[in-house]
XYZ file of C-alpha atoms in Angstrom:
207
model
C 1.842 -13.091 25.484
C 3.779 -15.849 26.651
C 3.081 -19.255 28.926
C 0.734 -19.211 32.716
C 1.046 -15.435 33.000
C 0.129 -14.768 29.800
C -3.069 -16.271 28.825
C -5.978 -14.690 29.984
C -8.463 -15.200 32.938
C -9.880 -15.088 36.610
C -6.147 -15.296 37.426
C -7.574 -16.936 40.937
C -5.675 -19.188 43.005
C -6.829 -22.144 45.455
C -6.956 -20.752 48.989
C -4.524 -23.281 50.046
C -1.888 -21.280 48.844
C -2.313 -18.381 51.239
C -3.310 -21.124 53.911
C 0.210 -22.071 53.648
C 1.545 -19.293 53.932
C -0.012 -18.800 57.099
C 1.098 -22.653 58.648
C 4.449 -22.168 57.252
C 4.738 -19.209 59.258
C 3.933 -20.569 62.381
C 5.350 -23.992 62.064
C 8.956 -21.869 61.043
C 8.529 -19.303 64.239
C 11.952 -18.969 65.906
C 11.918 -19.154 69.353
C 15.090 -18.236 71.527
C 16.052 -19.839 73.697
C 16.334 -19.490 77.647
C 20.009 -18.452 78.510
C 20.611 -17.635 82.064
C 21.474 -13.983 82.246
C 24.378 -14.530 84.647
C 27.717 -16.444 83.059
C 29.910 -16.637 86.135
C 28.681 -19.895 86.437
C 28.709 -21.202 83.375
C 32.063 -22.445 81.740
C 33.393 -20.238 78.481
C 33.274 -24.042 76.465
C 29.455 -24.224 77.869
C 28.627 -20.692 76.680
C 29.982 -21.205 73.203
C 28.293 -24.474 72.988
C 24.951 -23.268 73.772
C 25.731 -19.518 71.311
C 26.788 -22.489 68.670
C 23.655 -24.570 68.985
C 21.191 -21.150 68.918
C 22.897 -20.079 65.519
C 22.543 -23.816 63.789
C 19.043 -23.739 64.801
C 18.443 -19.903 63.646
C 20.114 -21.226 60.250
C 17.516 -24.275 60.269
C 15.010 -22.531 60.768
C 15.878 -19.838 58.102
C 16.279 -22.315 55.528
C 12.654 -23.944 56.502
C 11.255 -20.778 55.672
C 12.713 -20.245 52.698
C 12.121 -23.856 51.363
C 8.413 -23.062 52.243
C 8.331 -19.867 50.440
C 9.918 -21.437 47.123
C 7.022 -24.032 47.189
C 4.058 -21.289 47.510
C 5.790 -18.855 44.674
C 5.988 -21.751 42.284
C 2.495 -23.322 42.787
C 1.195 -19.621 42.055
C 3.062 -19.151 39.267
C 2.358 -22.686 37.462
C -1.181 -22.089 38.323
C -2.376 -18.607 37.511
C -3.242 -17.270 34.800
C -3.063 -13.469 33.512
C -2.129 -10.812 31.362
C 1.596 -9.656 31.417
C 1.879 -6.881 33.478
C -0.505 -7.782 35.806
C 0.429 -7.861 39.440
C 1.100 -11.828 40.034
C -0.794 -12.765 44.062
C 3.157 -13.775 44.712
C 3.512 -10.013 44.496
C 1.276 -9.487 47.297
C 2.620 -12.072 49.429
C 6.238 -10.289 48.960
C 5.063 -7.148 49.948
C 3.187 -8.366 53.289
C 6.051 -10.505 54.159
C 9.403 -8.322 53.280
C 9.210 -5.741 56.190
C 8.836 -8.889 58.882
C 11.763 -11.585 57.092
C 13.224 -9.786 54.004
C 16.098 -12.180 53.860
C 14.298 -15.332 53.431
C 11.766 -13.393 50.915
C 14.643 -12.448 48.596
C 16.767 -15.869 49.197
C 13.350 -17.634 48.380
C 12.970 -15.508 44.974
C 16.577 -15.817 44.083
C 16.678 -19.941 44.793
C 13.449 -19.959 42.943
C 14.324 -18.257 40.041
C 17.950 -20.099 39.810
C 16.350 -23.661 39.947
C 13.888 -22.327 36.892
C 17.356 -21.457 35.159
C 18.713 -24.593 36.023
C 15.622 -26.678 34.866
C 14.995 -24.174 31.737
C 11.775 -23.693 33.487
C 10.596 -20.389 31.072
C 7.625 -20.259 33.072
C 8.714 -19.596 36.434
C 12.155 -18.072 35.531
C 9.753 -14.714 33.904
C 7.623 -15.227 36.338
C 10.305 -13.659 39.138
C 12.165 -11.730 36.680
C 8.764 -9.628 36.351
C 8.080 -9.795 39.707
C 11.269 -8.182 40.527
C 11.093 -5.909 38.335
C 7.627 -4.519 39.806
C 9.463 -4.395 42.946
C 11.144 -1.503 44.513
C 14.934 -1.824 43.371
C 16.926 -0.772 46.397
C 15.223 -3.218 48.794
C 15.680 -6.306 46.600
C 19.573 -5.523 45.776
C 21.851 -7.404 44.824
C 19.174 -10.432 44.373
C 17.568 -8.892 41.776
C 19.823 -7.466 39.357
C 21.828 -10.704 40.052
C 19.018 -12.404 38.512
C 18.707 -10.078 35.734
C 22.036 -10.511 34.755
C 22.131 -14.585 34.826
C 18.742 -14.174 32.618
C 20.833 -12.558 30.277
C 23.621 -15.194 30.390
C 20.848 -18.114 30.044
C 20.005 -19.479 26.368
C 16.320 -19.206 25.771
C 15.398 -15.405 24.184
C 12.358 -14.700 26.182
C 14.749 -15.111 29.695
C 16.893 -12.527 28.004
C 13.784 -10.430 27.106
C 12.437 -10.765 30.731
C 15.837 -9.789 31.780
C 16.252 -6.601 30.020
C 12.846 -5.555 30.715
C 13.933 -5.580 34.436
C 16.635 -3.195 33.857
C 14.445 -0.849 31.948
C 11.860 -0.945 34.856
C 14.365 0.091 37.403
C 16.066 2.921 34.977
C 19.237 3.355 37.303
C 22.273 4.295 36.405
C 23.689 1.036 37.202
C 21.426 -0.638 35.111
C 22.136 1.276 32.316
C 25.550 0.484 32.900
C 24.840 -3.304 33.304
C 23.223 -3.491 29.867
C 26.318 -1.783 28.260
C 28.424 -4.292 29.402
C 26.235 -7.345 27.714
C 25.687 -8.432 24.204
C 22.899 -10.639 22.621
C 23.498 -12.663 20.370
C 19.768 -12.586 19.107
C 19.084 -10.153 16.744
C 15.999 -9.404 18.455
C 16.965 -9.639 21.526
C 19.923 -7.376 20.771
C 18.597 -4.823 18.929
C 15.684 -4.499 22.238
C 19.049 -4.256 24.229
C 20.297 -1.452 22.223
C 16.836 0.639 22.155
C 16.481 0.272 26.449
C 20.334 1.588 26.660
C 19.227 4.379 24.073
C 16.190 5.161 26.120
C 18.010 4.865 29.417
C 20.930 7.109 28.135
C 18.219 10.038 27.178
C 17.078 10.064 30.544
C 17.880 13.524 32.523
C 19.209 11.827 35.589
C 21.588 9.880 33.281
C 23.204 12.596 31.055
């Protein structure tokens, strides 16, 4: 068992976290803007100014939401408390949100989890490794295995742990392949790494 996630309990969280959720979303709304559906009298400079202006403000926008999103995953995963393996309420905040803005759900998860590399925040860094890994594969790529492979490049063993355990969740071929191309310097931590590629290689779909 290892740090928030780990310890058990009610696991609850103070409503004000889904109650931002909801203001970020409408405070973040894009709105497009009104351009006149006839250009003949609008100058080619004038049209690229205004197509210029739209796509800064799209951009803004897109990196509000993000920025908002990295706040609420963080406060939920410094604040709850569970068992490992239990579903995390950031989970179910991914999965309402992906099919409406998957790009700033996955740029959210992968800035979150690179600042908790950058900090050596244990913490948060497993707590989107293992949220990734519950996720479905495919529709996270490349975030997530890009995040699995920088846990395996950070220092601290349980990052690497949380890392490999990603891989073996997803079982692809590619994963296997990803943790043949890694060593550990950890015994541990290594000889985990060997036992998931041995597992992983026995698989039908694999041979």
């Amino acid at each position: 068992m290892i740090n928030n996630f780990s310890v058990s309990g009610s696991g609850q969280i103070a409503p004000v976290t889904a109650s931002a959720v909801k203001s970020s979303e409408a405070y973040t709304e894009i709105r497009e803007p009104q351009i006149a559906t006839t250009f003949s009298s609008m100058s080619a400079p004038g049209v690229a100014e205004s197509l210029g202006k739209t796509s800064s403000q799209a951009d803004l926008n897109s990196q509000n939401e993000v920025g908002t999103l990295v706040v609420v995953f963080r406060d939920i995963f410094l604040s709850e408390t569970r068992d490992l393996g239990e579903p995390s309420e950031a989970e179910g905040i991914v999965r309402g949100e992906f099919e409406r803005r998957p790009f700033v759900v996955k740029e959210a998860l992968q800035e979150l989890c690179l600042q908790a590399f950058r900090d050596g925040d244990v913490t948060i860094a497993c707590g989107v490794l293992e949220l990734f890994a519950r996720l479905p594969e495919r529709e996270f790529s490349p975030a997530n295995k890009a995040m699995a492979l920088s846990a395996l490049a950070q220092t601290n063993e349980i990052m690497k742990e949380y890392g490999i355990r990603a891989f073996e969740m997803w079982a692809s071929k590619d994963c296997l392949e990803h943790l043949k191309r890694v060593h550990c310097a950890s015994r541990r931590i290594e000889k985990y790494r060997l036992r998931v590629i041995e597992e992983l290689s026995s698989l039908p779909c694999h041979s």
